Amino acid sequence: MKSVLVPIAKGFEEIELVSIVDILRRANIKVCLASLNDEKLVLGAHNISIEAEAKLKELDFLEFDAIALAGGLDGMLNLKADTHLLKGIQAMYEANKLVSAICASPVVLASAGVLKGNFTCYIGFEKDINARYQKKAVVLDKNIITAAGPAYASKFALELVRYLCGEASYKSVSEGLLLNLF
């Protein structure tokens, strides 16, 4: 069974976080929501609280197949300020594990020194990243997946499914969500 680490920081974008967790679990991927600090109940950007299952500082990043970062301006700033997280992202990238971020959080990947090729992000944040911005919903470049923002949260999560579990799982989950119904 594949596993994905999803750090959760105060100010996270709720649509993105819930889409990531929900869609990955629909694909039978083990997801671990991990708080940056000792507070397990984390407040999102739109005043919705989500409870983390673990504390990030107690986890071994390399035990996971991937890491996925939700966006949200304050969430991104909190993720970016966590040096333990940045080191974990670097270790995962160097181990050729999937590293992914949506919305403003590709800035976190850049801060970790792993975002060097093609990427996308929430419009305006590309100026903070020294890599090749693509005006697309989702971008895959080697072992990094980035996405533009909340409207593309499901598409982002489905690309994680495709990368980790293959085309059959991607198709099954997409059909279950009625993605291609109309």
PDB file of C-alpha atoms in Angstrom:
ATOM      1  CA  MET A   1       0.000   0.000   0.000  1.00  0.00           C
ATOM      2  CA  LYS A   2       1.332   3.441  -0.968  1.00  0.00           C
ATOM      3  CA  SER A   3       1.516   6.141   1.684  1.00  0.00           C
ATOM      4  CA  VAL A   4       1.457   9.934   1.557  1.00  0.00           C
ATOM      5  CA  LEU A   5       2.471  12.430   4.215  1.00  0.00           C
ATOM      6  CA  VAL A   6       0.228  15.514   4.286  1.00  0.00           C
ATOM      7  CA  PRO A   7       1.566  18.209   6.629  1.00  0.00           C
ATOM      8  CA  ILE A   8      -1.143  20.508   7.958  1.00  0.00           C
ATOM      9  CA  ALA A   9      -0.348  24.069   9.035  1.00  0.00           C
ATOM     10  CA  LYS A  10      -2.537  26.857  10.408  1.00  0.00           C
ATOM     11  CA  GLY A  11      -4.074  28.785   7.515  1.00  0.00           C
ATOM     12  CA  PHE A  12      -4.220  25.834   5.086  1.00  0.00           C
ATOM     13  CA  GLU A  13      -6.622  25.965   2.123  1.00  0.00           C
ATOM     14  CA  GLU A  14      -9.462  23.646   3.156  1.00  0.00           C
ATOM     15  CA  ILE A  15     -10.666  22.604  -0.311  1.00  0.00           C
ATOM     16  CA  GLU A  16      -7.147  21.564  -1.253  1.00  0.00           C
ATOM     17  CA  LEU A  17      -6.372  19.655   1.921  1.00  0.00           C
ATOM     18  CA  VAL A  18      -9.656  17.759   2.033  1.00  0.00           C
ATOM     19  CA  SER A  19      -9.505  16.955  -1.701  1.00  0.00           C
ATOM     20  CA  ILE A  20      -5.996  15.547  -1.339  1.00  0.00           C
ATOM     21  CA  VAL A  21      -6.855  13.368   1.658  1.00  0.00           C
ATOM     22  CA  ASP A  22     -10.248  12.220   0.361  1.00  0.00           C
ATOM     23  CA  ILE A  23      -9.149  11.333  -3.169  1.00  0.00           C
ATOM     24  CA  LEU A  24      -5.969   9.573  -2.064  1.00  0.00           C
ATOM     25  CA  ARG A  25      -7.950   7.478   0.414  1.00  0.00           C
ATOM     26  CA  ARG A  26     -10.481   6.593  -2.301  1.00  0.00           C
ATOM     27  CA  ALA A  27      -7.496   5.109  -4.170  1.00  0.00           C
ATOM     28  CA  ASN A  28      -6.588   3.031  -1.088  1.00  0.00           C
ATOM     29  CA  ILE A  29      -3.522   5.138  -0.377  1.00  0.00           C
ATOM     30  CA  LYS A  30      -2.583   5.499   3.281  1.00  0.00           C
ATOM     31  CA  VAL A  31      -2.614   9.187   4.211  1.00  0.00           C
ATOM     32  CA  CYS A  32      -1.064  10.654   7.343  1.00  0.00           C
ATOM     33  CA  LEU A  33      -2.178  14.167   8.290  1.00  0.00           C
ATOM     34  CA  ALA A  34       0.643  15.605  10.389  1.00  0.00           C
ATOM     35  CA  SER A  35       0.577  18.827  12.396  1.00  0.00           C
ATOM     36  CA  LEU A  36       3.661  21.056  12.409  1.00  0.00           C
ATOM     37  CA  ASN A  37       3.398  21.466  16.176  1.00  0.00           C
ATOM     38  CA  ASP A  38       1.803  19.841  19.205  1.00  0.00           C
ATOM     39  CA  GLU A  39      -1.659  21.176  18.347  1.00  0.00           C
ATOM     40  CA  LYS A  40      -3.630  18.436  16.631  1.00  0.00           C
ATOM     41  CA  LEU A  41      -6.644  20.635  15.825  1.00  0.00           C
ATOM     42  CA  VAL A  42      -5.547  23.006  13.045  1.00  0.00           C
ATOM     43  CA  LEU A  43      -7.538  26.031  11.848  1.00  0.00           C
ATOM     44  CA  GLY A  44      -7.805  26.565   8.094  1.00  0.00           C
ATOM     45  CA  ALA A  45      -7.911  29.767   6.064  1.00  0.00           C
ATOM     46  CA  HIS A  46     -11.721  29.840   6.072  1.00  0.00           C
ATOM     47  CA  ASN A  47     -12.237  28.970   9.745  1.00  0.00           C
ATOM     48  CA  ILE A  48     -12.679  25.226   9.282  1.00  0.00           C
ATOM     49  CA  SER A  49     -10.662  23.122  11.706  1.00  0.00           C
ATOM     50  CA  ILE A  50      -9.208  19.732  10.770  1.00  0.00           C
ATOM     51  CA  GLU A  51      -7.664  17.329  13.249  1.00  0.00           C
ATOM     52  CA  ALA A  52      -4.211  15.987  12.484  1.00  0.00           C
ATOM     53  CA  GLU A  53      -3.431  12.339  13.157  1.00  0.00           C
ATOM     54  CA  ALA A  54       0.226  12.783  14.055  1.00  0.00           C
ATOM     55  CA  LYS A  55       2.935  15.307  14.850  1.00  0.00           C
ATOM     56  CA  LEU A  56       5.351  15.933  11.990  1.00  0.00           C
ATOM     57  CA  LYS A  57       8.396  15.988  14.267  1.00  0.00           C
ATOM     58  CA  GLU A  58       7.688  12.378  15.308  1.00  0.00           C
ATOM     59  CA  LEU A  59       7.626  10.960  11.764  1.00  0.00           C
ATOM     60  CA  ASP A  60      10.293   9.604   9.430  1.00  0.00           C
ATOM     61  CA  PHE A  61       9.712  11.282   6.066  1.00  0.00           C
ATOM     62  CA  LEU A  62      11.412   8.453   4.201  1.00  0.00           C
ATOM     63  CA  GLU A  63       8.823   5.935   5.392  1.00  0.00           C
ATOM     64  CA  PHE A  64       6.354   7.603   3.001  1.00  0.00           C
ATOM     65  CA  ASP A  65       6.135   7.277  -0.777  1.00  0.00           C
ATOM     66  CA  ALA A  66       5.137  10.912  -1.219  1.00  0.00           C
ATOM     67  CA  ILE A  67       4.466  14.245   0.418  1.00  0.00           C
ATOM     68  CA  ALA A  68       1.610  16.566  -0.587  1.00  0.00           C
ATOM     69  CA  LEU A  69       1.332  20.190   0.514  1.00  0.00           C
ATOM     70  CA  ALA A  70      -1.962  22.084   0.470  1.00  0.00           C
ATOM     71  CA  GLY A  71      -1.778  25.829  -0.108  1.00  0.00           C
ATOM     72  CA  GLY A  72      -3.352  28.842   1.479  1.00  0.00           C
ATOM     73  CA  LEU A  73      -1.202  31.923   2.048  1.00  0.00           C
ATOM     74  CA  ASP A  74      -0.817  31.595   5.816  1.00  0.00           C
ATOM     75  CA  GLY A  75      -0.574  27.817   5.536  1.00  0.00           C
ATOM     76  CA  MET A  76       2.236  28.167   3.007  1.00  0.00           C
ATOM     77  CA  LEU A  77       4.079  30.703   5.169  1.00  0.00           C
ATOM     78  CA  ASN A  78       3.830  28.364   8.161  1.00  0.00           C
ATOM     79  CA  LEU A  79       5.045  25.380   6.110  1.00  0.00           C
ATOM     80  CA  LYS A  80       7.898  27.454   4.657  1.00  0.00           C
ATOM     81  CA  ALA A  81       9.033  28.541   8.139  1.00  0.00           C
ATOM     82  CA  ASP A  82       9.387  24.940   9.378  1.00  0.00           C
ATOM     83  CA  THR A  83      13.025  23.913   8.862  1.00  0.00           C
ATOM     84  CA  HIS A  84      12.286  20.299   9.827  1.00  0.00           C
ATOM     85  CA  LEU A  85       9.737  20.132   7.010  1.00  0.00           C
ATOM     86  CA  LEU A  86      12.143  21.702   4.497  1.00  0.00           C
ATOM     87  CA  LYS A  87      14.829  19.138   5.367  1.00  0.00           C
ATOM     88  CA  GLY A  88      12.272  16.328   5.063  1.00  0.00           C
ATOM     89  CA  ILE A  89      11.196  17.549   1.627  1.00  0.00           C
ATOM     90  CA  GLN A  90      14.852  17.620   0.537  1.00  0.00           C
ATOM     91  CA  ALA A  91      15.397  14.068   1.801  1.00  0.00           C
ATOM     92  CA  MET A  92      12.295  12.784   0.017  1.00  0.00           C
ATOM     93  CA  TYR A  93      13.262  14.495  -3.235  1.00  0.00           C
ATOM     94  CA  GLU A  94      16.799  13.097  -3.069  1.00  0.00           C
ATOM     95  CA  ALA A  95      15.341   9.621  -2.435  1.00  0.00           C
ATOM     96  CA  ASN A  96      13.302  10.056  -5.643  1.00  0.00           C
ATOM     97  CA  LYS A  97      10.000  10.035  -3.764  1.00  0.00           C
ATOM     98  CA  LEU A  98       7.063  12.087  -5.026  1.00  0.00           C
ATOM     99  CA  VAL A  99       7.084  15.687  -3.796  1.00  0.00           C
ATOM    100  CA  SER A 100       3.966  17.733  -4.533  1.00  0.00           C
ATOM    101  CA  ALA A 101       2.350  21.064  -3.746  1.00  0.00           C
ATOM    102  CA  ILE A 102      -0.655  23.125  -4.826  1.00  0.00           C
ATOM    103  CA  CYS A 103      -1.583  26.812  -4.819  1.00  0.00           C
ATOM    104  CA  ALA A 104       1.006  28.929  -2.964  1.00  0.00           C
ATOM    105  CA  SER A 105       2.896  25.923  -1.596  1.00  0.00           C
ATOM    106  CA  PRO A 106       5.236  25.374  -4.555  1.00  0.00           C
ATOM    107  CA  VAL A 107       7.044  28.275  -2.827  1.00  0.00           C
ATOM    108  CA  VAL A 108       7.770  25.811  -0.011  1.00  0.00           C
ATOM    109  CA  LEU A 109       9.309  23.366  -2.500  1.00  0.00           C
ATOM    110  CA  ALA A 110      11.450  26.205  -3.864  1.00  0.00           C
ATOM    111  CA  SER A 111      12.525  27.122  -0.319  1.00  0.00           C
ATOM    112  CA  ALA A 112      13.525  23.498   0.207  1.00  0.00           C
ATOM    113  CA  GLY A 113      15.700  23.780  -2.908  1.00  0.00           C
ATOM    114  CA  VAL A 114      13.937  21.050  -4.885  1.00  0.00           C
ATOM    115  CA  LEU A 115      11.828  23.020  -7.378  1.00  0.00           C
ATOM    116  CA  LYS A 116      14.146  23.533 -10.348  1.00  0.00           C
ATOM    117  CA  GLY A 117      12.239  22.505 -13.502  1.00  0.00           C
ATOM    118  CA  ASN A 118       8.708  23.109 -14.778  1.00  0.00           C
ATOM    119  CA  PHE A 119       6.018  24.026 -12.270  1.00  0.00           C
ATOM    120  CA  THR A 120       2.743  25.832 -11.758  1.00  0.00           C
ATOM    121  CA  CYS A 121       1.262  27.633  -8.765  1.00  0.00           C
ATOM    122  CA  TYR A 122      -1.336  30.182  -7.728  1.00  0.00           C
ATOM    123  CA  ILE A 123      -0.993  33.174 -10.036  1.00  0.00           C
ATOM    124  CA  GLY A 124       1.423  35.742  -8.622  1.00  0.00           C
ATOM    125  CA  PHE A 125       3.571  33.341  -6.605  1.00  0.00           C
ATOM    126  CA  GLU A 126       5.593  32.310  -9.655  1.00  0.00           C
ATOM    127  CA  LYS A 127       7.650  35.502  -9.204  1.00  0.00           C
ATOM    128  CA  ASP A 128       9.001  34.046  -5.938  1.00  0.00           C
ATOM    129  CA  ILE A 129      10.253  30.873  -7.621  1.00  0.00           C
ATOM    130  CA  ASN A 130      13.376  30.563  -9.746  1.00  0.00           C
ATOM    131  CA  ALA A 131      12.174  27.790 -12.088  1.00  0.00           C
ATOM    132  CA  ARG A 132      10.140  27.469 -15.314  1.00  0.00           C
ATOM    133  CA  TYR A 133       6.553  28.563 -14.650  1.00  0.00           C
ATOM    134  CA  GLN A 134       3.874  26.916 -16.806  1.00  0.00           C
ATOM    135  CA  LYS A 135       0.404  28.474 -17.031  1.00  0.00           C
ATOM    136  CA  LYS A 136      -1.348  25.109 -16.535  1.00  0.00           C
ATOM    137  CA  ALA A 137      -3.666  23.496 -13.989  1.00  0.00           C
ATOM    138  CA  VAL A 138      -1.237  20.705 -13.041  1.00  0.00           C
ATOM    139  CA  VAL A 139       2.410  20.129 -13.977  1.00  0.00           C
ATOM    140  CA  LEU A 140       4.436  16.927 -13.606  1.00  0.00           C
ATOM    141  CA  ASP A 141       8.227  17.289 -13.810  1.00  0.00           C
ATOM    142  CA  LYS A 142      10.182  14.164 -12.841  1.00  0.00           C
ATOM    143  CA  ASN A 143       9.168  13.404  -9.239  1.00  0.00           C
ATOM    144  CA  ILE A 144       7.446  16.749  -8.590  1.00  0.00           C
ATOM    145  CA  ILE A 145       3.775  17.555  -9.163  1.00  0.00           C
ATOM    146  CA  THR A 146       2.472  21.105  -8.734  1.00  0.00           C
ATOM    147  CA  ALA A 147      -0.967  22.622  -9.263  1.00  0.00           C
ATOM    148  CA  ALA A 148      -2.415  26.097  -9.667  1.00  0.00           C
ATOM    149  CA  GLY A 149      -4.993  26.423  -6.918  1.00  0.00           C
ATOM    150  CA  PRO A 150      -8.286  25.504  -5.247  1.00  0.00           C
ATOM    151  CA  ALA A 151     -10.282  24.947  -8.452  1.00  0.00           C
ATOM    152  CA  TYR A 152      -7.781  22.255  -9.442  1.00  0.00           C
ATOM    153  CA  ALA A 153      -7.556  20.432  -6.112  1.00  0.00           C
ATOM    154  CA  SER A 154      -9.332  17.305  -7.381  1.00  0.00           C
ATOM    155  CA  LYS A 155      -7.281  17.235 -10.571  1.00  0.00           C
ATOM    156  CA  PHE A 156      -4.095  17.609  -8.489  1.00  0.00           C
ATOM    157  CA  ALA A 157      -5.050  14.765  -6.151  1.00  0.00           C
ATOM    158  CA  LEU A 158      -5.973  12.545  -9.102  1.00  0.00           C
ATOM    159  CA  GLU A 159      -2.550  13.159 -10.653  1.00  0.00           C
ATOM    160  CA  LEU A 160      -1.012  11.984  -7.385  1.00  0.00           C
ATOM    161  CA  VAL A 161      -3.121   8.828  -7.678  1.00  0.00           C
ATOM    162  CA  ARG A 162      -1.976   8.286 -11.273  1.00  0.00           C
ATOM    163  CA  TYR A 163       1.692   8.787 -10.335  1.00  0.00           C
ATOM    164  CA  LEU A 164       1.570   6.501  -7.288  1.00  0.00           C
ATOM    165  CA  CYS A 165      -0.889   3.802  -8.390  1.00  0.00           C
ATOM    166  CA  GLY A 166      -1.115   3.913 -12.175  1.00  0.00           C
ATOM    167  CA  GLU A 167      -3.673   4.601 -14.856  1.00  0.00           C
ATOM    168  CA  ALA A 168      -6.215   1.962 -13.730  1.00  0.00           C
ATOM    169  CA  SER A 169      -6.515   3.488 -10.248  1.00  0.00           C
ATOM    170  CA  TYR A 170      -6.679   6.983 -11.713  1.00  0.00           C
ATOM    171  CA  LYS A 171      -9.501   5.915 -14.034  1.00  0.00           C
ATOM    172  CA  SER A 172     -11.397   4.070 -11.296  1.00  0.00           C
ATOM    173  CA  VAL A 173     -11.300   6.995  -8.850  1.00  0.00           C
ATOM    174  CA  SER A 174     -12.110   9.530 -11.613  1.00  0.00           C
ATOM    175  CA  GLU A 175     -15.148   7.507 -12.671  1.00  0.00           C
ATOM    176  CA  GLY A 176     -16.261   7.133  -9.060  1.00  0.00           C
ATOM    177  CA  LEU A 177     -16.175  10.916  -8.757  1.00  0.00           C
ATOM    178  CA  LEU A 178     -18.200  11.220 -11.998  1.00  0.00           C
ATOM    179  CA  LEU A 179     -15.369  13.314 -13.400  1.00  0.00           C
ATOM    180  CA  ASN A 180     -16.039  12.370 -17.011  1.00  0.00           C
ATOM    181  CA  LEU A 181     -19.811  12.009 -16.808  1.00  0.00           C
ATOM    182  CA  PHE A 182     -20.650  14.996 -19.017  1.00  0.00           C
TER     183      PHE A 182
END
